[in-house]
Every structure is written in structure tokens, then in C-alpha cells.
Short mmCIF file of C-alpha atoms and ligand atoms in Angstrom, two decimals:
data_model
loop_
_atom_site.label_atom_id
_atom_site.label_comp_id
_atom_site.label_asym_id
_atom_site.label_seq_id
_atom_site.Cartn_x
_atom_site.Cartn_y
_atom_site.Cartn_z
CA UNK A 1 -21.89 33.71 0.10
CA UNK A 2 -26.09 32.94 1.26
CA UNK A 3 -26.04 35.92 3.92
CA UNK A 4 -27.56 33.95 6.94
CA UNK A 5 -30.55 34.92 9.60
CA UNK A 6 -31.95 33.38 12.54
CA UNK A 7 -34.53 33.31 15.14
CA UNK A 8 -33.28 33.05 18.69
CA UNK A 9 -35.35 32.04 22.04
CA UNK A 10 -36.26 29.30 24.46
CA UNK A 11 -38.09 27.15 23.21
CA UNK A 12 -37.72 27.59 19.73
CA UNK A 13 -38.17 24.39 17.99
CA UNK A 14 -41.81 24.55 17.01
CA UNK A 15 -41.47 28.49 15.65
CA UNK A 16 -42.77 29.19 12.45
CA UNK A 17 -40.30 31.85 11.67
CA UNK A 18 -37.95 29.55 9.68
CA UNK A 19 -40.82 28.38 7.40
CA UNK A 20 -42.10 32.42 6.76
CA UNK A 21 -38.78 33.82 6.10
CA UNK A 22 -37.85 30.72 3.34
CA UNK A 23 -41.37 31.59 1.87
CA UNK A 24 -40.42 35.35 1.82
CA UNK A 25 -36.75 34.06 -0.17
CA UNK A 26 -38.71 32.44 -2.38
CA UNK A 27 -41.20 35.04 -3.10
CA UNK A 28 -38.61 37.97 -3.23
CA UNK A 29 -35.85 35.83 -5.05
CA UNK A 30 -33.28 36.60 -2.23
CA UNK A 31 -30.56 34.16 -1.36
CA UNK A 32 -30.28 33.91 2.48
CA UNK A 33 -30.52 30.92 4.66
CA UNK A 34 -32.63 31.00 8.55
CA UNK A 35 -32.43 28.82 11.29
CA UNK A 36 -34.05 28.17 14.75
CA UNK A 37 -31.77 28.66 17.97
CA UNK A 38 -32.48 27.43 21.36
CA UNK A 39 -30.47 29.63 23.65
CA UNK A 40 -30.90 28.00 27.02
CA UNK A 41 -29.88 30.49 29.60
CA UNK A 42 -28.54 27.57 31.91
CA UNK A 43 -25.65 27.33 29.32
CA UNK A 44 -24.60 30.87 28.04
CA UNK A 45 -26.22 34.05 28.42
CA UNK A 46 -27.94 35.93 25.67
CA UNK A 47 -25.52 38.58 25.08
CA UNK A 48 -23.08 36.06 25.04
CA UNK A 49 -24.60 33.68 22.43
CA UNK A 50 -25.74 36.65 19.83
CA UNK A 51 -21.94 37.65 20.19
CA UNK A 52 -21.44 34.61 18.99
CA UNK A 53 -23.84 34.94 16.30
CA UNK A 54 -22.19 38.01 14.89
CA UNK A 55 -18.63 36.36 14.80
CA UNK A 56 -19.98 33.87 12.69
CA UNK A 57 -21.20 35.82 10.15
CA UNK A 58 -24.94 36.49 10.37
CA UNK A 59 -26.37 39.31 9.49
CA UNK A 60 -29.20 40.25 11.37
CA UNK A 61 -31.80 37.61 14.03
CA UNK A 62 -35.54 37.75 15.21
CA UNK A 63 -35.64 37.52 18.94
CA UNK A 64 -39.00 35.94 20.37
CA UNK A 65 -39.75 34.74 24.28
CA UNK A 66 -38.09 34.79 26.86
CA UNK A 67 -35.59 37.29 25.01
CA UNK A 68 -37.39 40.15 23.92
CA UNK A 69 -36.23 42.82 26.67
CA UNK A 70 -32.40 41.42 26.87
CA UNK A 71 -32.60 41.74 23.27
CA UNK A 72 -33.60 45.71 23.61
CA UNK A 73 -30.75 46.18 26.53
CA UNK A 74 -28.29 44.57 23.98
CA UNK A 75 -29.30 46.48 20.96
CA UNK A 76 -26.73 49.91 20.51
CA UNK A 77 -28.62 51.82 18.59
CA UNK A 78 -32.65 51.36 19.76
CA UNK A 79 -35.05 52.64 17.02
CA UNK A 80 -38.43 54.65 18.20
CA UNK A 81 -40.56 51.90 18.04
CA UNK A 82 -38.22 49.38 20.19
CA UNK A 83 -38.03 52.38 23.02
CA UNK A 84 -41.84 52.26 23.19
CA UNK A 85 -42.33 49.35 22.88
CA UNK A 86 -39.62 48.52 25.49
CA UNK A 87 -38.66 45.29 23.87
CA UNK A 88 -36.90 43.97 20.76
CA UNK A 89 -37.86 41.72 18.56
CA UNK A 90 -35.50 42.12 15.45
CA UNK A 91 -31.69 43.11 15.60
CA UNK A 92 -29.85 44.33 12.75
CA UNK A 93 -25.74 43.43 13.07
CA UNK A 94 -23.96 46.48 10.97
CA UNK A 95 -20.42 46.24 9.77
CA UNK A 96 -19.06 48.83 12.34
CA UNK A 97 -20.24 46.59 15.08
CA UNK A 98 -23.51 48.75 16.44
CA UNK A 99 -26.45 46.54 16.33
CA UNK A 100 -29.84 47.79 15.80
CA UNK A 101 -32.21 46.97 17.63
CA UNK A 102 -36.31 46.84 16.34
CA UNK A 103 -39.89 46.09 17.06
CA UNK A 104 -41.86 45.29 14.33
CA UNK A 105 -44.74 43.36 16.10
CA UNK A 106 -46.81 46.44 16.12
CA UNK A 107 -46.62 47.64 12.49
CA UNK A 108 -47.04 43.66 11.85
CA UNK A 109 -50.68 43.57 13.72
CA UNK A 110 -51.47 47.24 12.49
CA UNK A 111 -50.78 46.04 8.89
CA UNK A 112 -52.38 42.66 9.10
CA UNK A 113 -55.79 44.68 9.84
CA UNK A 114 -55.72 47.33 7.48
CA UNK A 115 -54.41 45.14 4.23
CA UNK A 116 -55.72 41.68 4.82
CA UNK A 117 -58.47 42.62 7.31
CA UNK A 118 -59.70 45.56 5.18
CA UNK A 119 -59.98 47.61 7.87
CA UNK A 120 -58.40 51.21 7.93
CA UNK A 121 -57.95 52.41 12.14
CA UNK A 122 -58.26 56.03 10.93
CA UNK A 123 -61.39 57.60 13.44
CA UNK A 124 -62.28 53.74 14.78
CA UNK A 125 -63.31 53.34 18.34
CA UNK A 126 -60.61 50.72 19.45
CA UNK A 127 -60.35 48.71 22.53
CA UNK A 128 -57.45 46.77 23.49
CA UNK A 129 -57.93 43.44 25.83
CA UNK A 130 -54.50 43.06 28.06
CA UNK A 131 -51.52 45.62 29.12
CA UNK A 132 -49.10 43.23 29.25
CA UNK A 133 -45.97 43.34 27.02
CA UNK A 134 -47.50 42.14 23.85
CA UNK A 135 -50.02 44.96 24.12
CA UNK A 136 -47.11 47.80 25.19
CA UNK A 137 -45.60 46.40 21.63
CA UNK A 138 -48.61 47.73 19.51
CA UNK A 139 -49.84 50.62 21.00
CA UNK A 140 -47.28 53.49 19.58
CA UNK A 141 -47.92 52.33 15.85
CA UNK A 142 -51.64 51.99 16.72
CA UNK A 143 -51.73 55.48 17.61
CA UNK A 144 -49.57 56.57 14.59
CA UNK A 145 -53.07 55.31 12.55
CA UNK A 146 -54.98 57.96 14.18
CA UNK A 147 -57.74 56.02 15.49
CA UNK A 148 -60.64 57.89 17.23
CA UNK A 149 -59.98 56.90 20.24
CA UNK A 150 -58.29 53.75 22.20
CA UNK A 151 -59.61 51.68 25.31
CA UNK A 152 -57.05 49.59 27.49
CA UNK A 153 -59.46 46.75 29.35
CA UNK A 154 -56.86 44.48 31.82
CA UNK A 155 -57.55 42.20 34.45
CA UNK A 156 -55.64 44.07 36.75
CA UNK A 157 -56.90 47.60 35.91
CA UNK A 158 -54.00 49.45 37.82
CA UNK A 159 -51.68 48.13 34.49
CA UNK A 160 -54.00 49.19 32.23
CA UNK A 161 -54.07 52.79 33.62
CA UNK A 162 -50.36 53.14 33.59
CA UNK A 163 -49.81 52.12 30.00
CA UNK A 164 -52.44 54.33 28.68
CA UNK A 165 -50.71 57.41 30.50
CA UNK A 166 -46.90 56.53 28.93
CA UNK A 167 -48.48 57.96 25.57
CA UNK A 168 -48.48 61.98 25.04
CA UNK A 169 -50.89 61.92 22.28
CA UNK A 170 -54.19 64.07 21.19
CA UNK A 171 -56.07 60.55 20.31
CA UNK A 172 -57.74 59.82 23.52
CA UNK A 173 -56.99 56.61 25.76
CA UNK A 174 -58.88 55.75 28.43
CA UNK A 175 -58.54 52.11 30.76
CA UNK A 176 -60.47 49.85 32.77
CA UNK A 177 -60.67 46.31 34.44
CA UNK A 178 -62.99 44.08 32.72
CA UNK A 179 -66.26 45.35 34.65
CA UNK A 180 -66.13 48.84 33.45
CA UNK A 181 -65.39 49.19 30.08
CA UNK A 182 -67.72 51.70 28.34
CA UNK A 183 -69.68 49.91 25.96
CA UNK A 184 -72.70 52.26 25.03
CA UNK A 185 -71.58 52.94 21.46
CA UNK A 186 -69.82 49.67 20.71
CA UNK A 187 -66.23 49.10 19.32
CA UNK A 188 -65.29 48.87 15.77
CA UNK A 189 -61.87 47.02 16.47
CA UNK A 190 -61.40 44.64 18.93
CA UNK A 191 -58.16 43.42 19.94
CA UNK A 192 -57.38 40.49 22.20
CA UNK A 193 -53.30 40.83 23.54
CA UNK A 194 -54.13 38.80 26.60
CA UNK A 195 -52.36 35.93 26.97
CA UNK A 196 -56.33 34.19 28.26
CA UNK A 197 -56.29 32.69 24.94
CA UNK A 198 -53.24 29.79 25.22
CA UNK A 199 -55.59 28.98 27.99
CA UNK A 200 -58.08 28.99 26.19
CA UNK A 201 -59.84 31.39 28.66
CA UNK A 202 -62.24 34.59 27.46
CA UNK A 203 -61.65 38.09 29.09
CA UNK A 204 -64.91 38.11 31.10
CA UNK A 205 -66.03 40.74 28.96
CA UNK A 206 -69.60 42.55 28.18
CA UNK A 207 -70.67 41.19 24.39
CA UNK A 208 -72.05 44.75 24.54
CA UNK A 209 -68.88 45.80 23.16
CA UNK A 210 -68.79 44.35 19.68
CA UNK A 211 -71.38 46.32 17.16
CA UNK A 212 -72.84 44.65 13.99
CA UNK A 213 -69.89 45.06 11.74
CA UNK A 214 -66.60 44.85 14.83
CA UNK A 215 -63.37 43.52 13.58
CA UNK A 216 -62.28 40.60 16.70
CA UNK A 217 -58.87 40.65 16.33
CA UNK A 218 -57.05 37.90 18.58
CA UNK A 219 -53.28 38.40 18.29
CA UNK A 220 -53.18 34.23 19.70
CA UNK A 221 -53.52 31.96 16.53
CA UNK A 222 -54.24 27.92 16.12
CA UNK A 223 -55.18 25.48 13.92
CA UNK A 224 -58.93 26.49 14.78
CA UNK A 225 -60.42 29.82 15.70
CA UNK A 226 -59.57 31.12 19.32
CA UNK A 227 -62.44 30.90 21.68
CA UNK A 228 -62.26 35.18 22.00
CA UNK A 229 -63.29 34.39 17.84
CA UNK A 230 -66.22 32.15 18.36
CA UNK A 231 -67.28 34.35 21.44
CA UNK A 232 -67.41 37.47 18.98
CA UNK A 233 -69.24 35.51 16.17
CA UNK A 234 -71.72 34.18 18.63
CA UNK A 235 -72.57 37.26 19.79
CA UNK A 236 -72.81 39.03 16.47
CA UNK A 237 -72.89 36.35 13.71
CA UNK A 238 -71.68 39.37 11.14
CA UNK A 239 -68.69 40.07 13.04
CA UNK A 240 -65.46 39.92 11.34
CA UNK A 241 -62.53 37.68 12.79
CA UNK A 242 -59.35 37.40 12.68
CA UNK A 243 -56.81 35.13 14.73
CA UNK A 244 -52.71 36.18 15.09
CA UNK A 245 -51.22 34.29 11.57
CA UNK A 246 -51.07 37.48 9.85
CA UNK A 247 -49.11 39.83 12.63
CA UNK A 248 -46.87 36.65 12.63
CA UNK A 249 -46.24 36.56 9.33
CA UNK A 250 -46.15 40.80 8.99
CA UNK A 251 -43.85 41.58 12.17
CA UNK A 252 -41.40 38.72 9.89
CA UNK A 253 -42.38 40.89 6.81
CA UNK A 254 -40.74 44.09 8.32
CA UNK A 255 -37.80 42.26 9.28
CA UNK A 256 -37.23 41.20 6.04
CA UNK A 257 -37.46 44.28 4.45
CA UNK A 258 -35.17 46.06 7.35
CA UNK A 259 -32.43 43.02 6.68
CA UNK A 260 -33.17 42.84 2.58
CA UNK A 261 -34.56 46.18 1.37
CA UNK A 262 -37.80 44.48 -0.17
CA UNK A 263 -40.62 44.21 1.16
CA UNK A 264 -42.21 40.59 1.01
CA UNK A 265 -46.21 40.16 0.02
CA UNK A 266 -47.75 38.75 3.47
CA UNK A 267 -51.30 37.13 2.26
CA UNK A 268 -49.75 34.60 0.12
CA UNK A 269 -47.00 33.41 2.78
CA UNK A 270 -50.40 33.39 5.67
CA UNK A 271 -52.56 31.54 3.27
CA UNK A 272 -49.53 28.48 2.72
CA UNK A 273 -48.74 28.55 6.39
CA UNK A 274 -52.06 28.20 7.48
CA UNK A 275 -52.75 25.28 5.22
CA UNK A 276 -49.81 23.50 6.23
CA UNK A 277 -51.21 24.13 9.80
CA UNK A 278 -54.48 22.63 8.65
CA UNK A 279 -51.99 19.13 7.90
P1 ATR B 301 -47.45 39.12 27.09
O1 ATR B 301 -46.05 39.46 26.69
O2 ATR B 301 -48.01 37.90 26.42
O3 ATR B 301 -48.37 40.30 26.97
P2 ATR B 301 -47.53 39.48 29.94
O4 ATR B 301 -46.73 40.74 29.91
O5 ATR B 301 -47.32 38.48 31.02
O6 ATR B 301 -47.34 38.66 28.61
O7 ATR B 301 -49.09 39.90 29.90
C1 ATR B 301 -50.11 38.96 29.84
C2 ATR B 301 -51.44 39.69 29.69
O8 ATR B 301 -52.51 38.75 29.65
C3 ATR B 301 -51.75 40.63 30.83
O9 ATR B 301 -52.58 41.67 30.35
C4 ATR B 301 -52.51 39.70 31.79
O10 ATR B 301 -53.34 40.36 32.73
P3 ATR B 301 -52.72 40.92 34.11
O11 ATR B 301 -51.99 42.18 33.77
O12 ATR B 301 -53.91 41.18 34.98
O13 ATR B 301 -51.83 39.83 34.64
C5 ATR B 301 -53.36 38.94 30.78
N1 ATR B 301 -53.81 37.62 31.24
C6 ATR B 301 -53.06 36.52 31.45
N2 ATR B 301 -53.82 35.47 31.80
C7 ATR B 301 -55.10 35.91 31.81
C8 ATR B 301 -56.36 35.31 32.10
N3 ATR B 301 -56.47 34.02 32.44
N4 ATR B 301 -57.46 36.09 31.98
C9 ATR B 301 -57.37 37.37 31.62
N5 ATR B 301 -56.21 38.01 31.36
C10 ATR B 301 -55.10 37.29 31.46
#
């Protein structure tokens, strides 16, 4: 019998996740089918419709917005990253009825940069755009890179402050609002988790932050590059960019391999999705 996955959230029509995971099949040569389901709260409630899930057979679902932190209070057995992260964005259904619960977002974005991006964190000065929950997601696996150090710039600097104290951790963090973010020696890594971008609004950031050879990483992705990716190449024309395709594609990479046991290649799957993207 074709094992079966989904993805689960409101709205989900229009999520790529479907698309990624048959690519990974393909690649990998696994049989296993994955859907798209709306779960509208108005109807049933989320515990109540990935019950349902599990009594028809599937073995395992991403979770994406607005589900993400019922997802972690419905998960049994939470795994390190999920606690610090606070959020859930893969569940695991095992045959004596604990679910795991996972959050692979992080190691998707941390893997994204150092394979396809080239670009090892090991003693880089990083700084971090947002504090909101997509940036809470990426911060323990971050650290696990060893990075020289990590700023947390936020619009509201008070949130920025209190995520960068949850760590215990030898790598230095420090946080700001927009104004004072140290910029004397530049940033090698860049990372834009604010949600500005779906806007299509900039942090009101210094361009004194991005050296010569900075990696802008927006963790938004389109058809075209994100404004925070034109700002950083018209500010340093040498700049590398990078938009959010790949930690798409590599948070689904980890979930395959925690479902499947194999671990699927990510460039080729981000090179077909963006050119079906492209039309
Ligand atoms: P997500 O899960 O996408 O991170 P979130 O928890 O609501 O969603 O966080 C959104 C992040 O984007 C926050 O860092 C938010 O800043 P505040 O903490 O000050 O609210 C940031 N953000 C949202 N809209 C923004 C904008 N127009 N300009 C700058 N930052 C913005």
C-alpha cells in the first residue's frame, strides 16, 4: 500500500509542498502519495482533524500557518529542536500512537546556505532581521554552526532582546531595533525573517551592514528577487543573494528523510520549482 503524507494549514491551496515532496519520490524512488489540506478552524479543530488523519492511515504531515504552535502542543513526544523552536512544523504518527513532533525549518535555512549558498556559518559575523516566530525557528541550529557571533535587529527591540537571552550559549548574541545595530565591521550573513518582505517593505536598515562579499539571505521567496535582495545588491553590487526557495525545499528535505530514511538532493528539486515558478 503507497504510505500517504500531507501538508495541513489554512490556506493551503497554493503550497508548494505537494509539488517538492512528489519531486523528492521521484528522485529517491519512494512510493508515497501527498496532498494539501485546508483545515478551517470554523469546522473542526486541529487536534481533531490530524486525529482524523491518523485513523486513516497516514503516516506522518507537514504543518505550515496558522498551525505551527497547535501542532507542537499536539505532538507527544517534542524533539530538541521543536522545544526551541516552540513550534512544529513536521509530525511523525508512530504505530504505538505517540506522535512526534519536529522543526526542521531551521536546519532547512542553515543547510540551504552552507550547500547551495557555499557559505559555511563557522566564525561568521551574523545578523538576523526579525524576532518573530520564523526567526525563534532558526536560531538553535544557527548556533549549533558555531558562528562568531549573532545580531537580533527587530522593529520592536524589546522582542529582539528577549529572544537573544532564551539561548545559554558561549557564541555571543547581542539585539537591537533597527537604529542601533553595530555596523563598524560589517556582516558576513545577512538574514531577513521579517515578515516586511510579503509587503514588500525593507527593514529601515543602515547599508553599512553588508561588506563586499555578505551573503543577503531573505527567508521570503517570489517569482522575482525580494526588494531586501535588490537593496543588498544595490548597495554592494558583489553581494551574494539568496531568496527563501531553498529553506522551502530543505525544511521538506528533512521531513522526508525523518518519514523515509533517505535523504532527498535539494538543488535539483529548487532549480525545477523555481522554473515552473518562472511559467
Ligand atoms: P513570523 O512567524 O513570520 O515570524 P511573526 O511572529 O508575526 O511572524 O513575526 C513577524 C516579524 O516581522 C516580527 O519580527 C515583526 O516585527 P515586530 O516584532 O516589531 O512586530 C516583523 N515585521 C512585520 N512587519 C514588518 C514591517 N512592515 N517592517 C519591519 N518588520 C516587520
Amino acid at each position: 500500500m503507497t504510505d500517504k503524507y500531507a501538508v495541513v494549514g489554512y490556506p493551503i491551496a497554493h503550497s508548494k509542498s505537494p509539488l517538492i515532496h512528489r519531486l523528492f519520490a521521484e528522485q529517491t524512488g519512494q512510493d508515497l502519495s501527498y496532498e494539501a489540506i485546508l483545515i478551517d478552524s470554523e469546522e473542526r479543530s486541529f487536534a481533531s482533524a490530524i486525529i482524523e488523519l491518523q485513523q486513516q492511515g497516514y503516516q506522518g504531515v507537514n504543518v505550515t500557518l496558522p498551525y505551527k504552535l497547535d501542532a507542537f502542543e499536539y505532538a507527544t513526544i517534542k524533539t530538541a529542536r521543536a522545544q526551541s523552536a516552540h513550534a512544529v512544523n513536521t509530525l511523525v504518527f508512530q504505530e504505538a500512537g505517540e506522535t512526534v513532533g519536529d522543526n526542521t525549518d531551521g536546519l532547512g535555512l542553515v543547510k540551504d546556505i552552507e550547500q547551495n549558498g557555499q557559505r559555511p556559518f563557522q566564525n561568521q559575523r551574523v545578523l538576523i532581521l526579525g524576532a518573530g516566530g520564523a526567526v525563534q525557528g532558526i536560531l538553535q541550529p544557527l548556533l549549533e554552526r558555531h558562528p562568531a557571533s549573532i545580531h537580533i535587529a527587530n522593529r520592536t527591540a524589546q522582542r529582539a532582546h528577549v529572544l537573544g537571552q532564551r539561548f545559554n550559549t558561549a557564541i555571543p548574541i547581542t539585539a537591537s531595533g533597527w537604529e542601533d545595530i553595530p555596523t563598524e565591521s560589517g556582516y558576513d550573513i545577512i538574514i531577513n525573517g521579517t515578515s516586511a518582505s510579503l509587503e514588500n517593505k525593507l527593514p529601515p536598515i543602515s547599508p553599512k551592514v553588508l561588506k563586499a562579499d555578505s551573503l543577503a539571505y531573505d527567508m521570503m521567496y517570489g517569482a522575482q528577487p525580494t526588494i531586501f535582495m535588490e537593496w543588498a545588491k544595490q548597495h554592494q553590487s558583489q553581494s551574494q543573494v539568496m531568496d527563501g526557495l531553498g529553506m522551502l525545499v530543505g525544511q521538506a528535505a528533512e521531513a522526508f528523510s525523518l518519514w523515509r530514511g533517505v535523504q532527498p538532493e535539494t538543488a535539483p528539486v529548487i532549480a525545477q520549482v523555481r522554473q515552473i515558478m518562472a511559467g
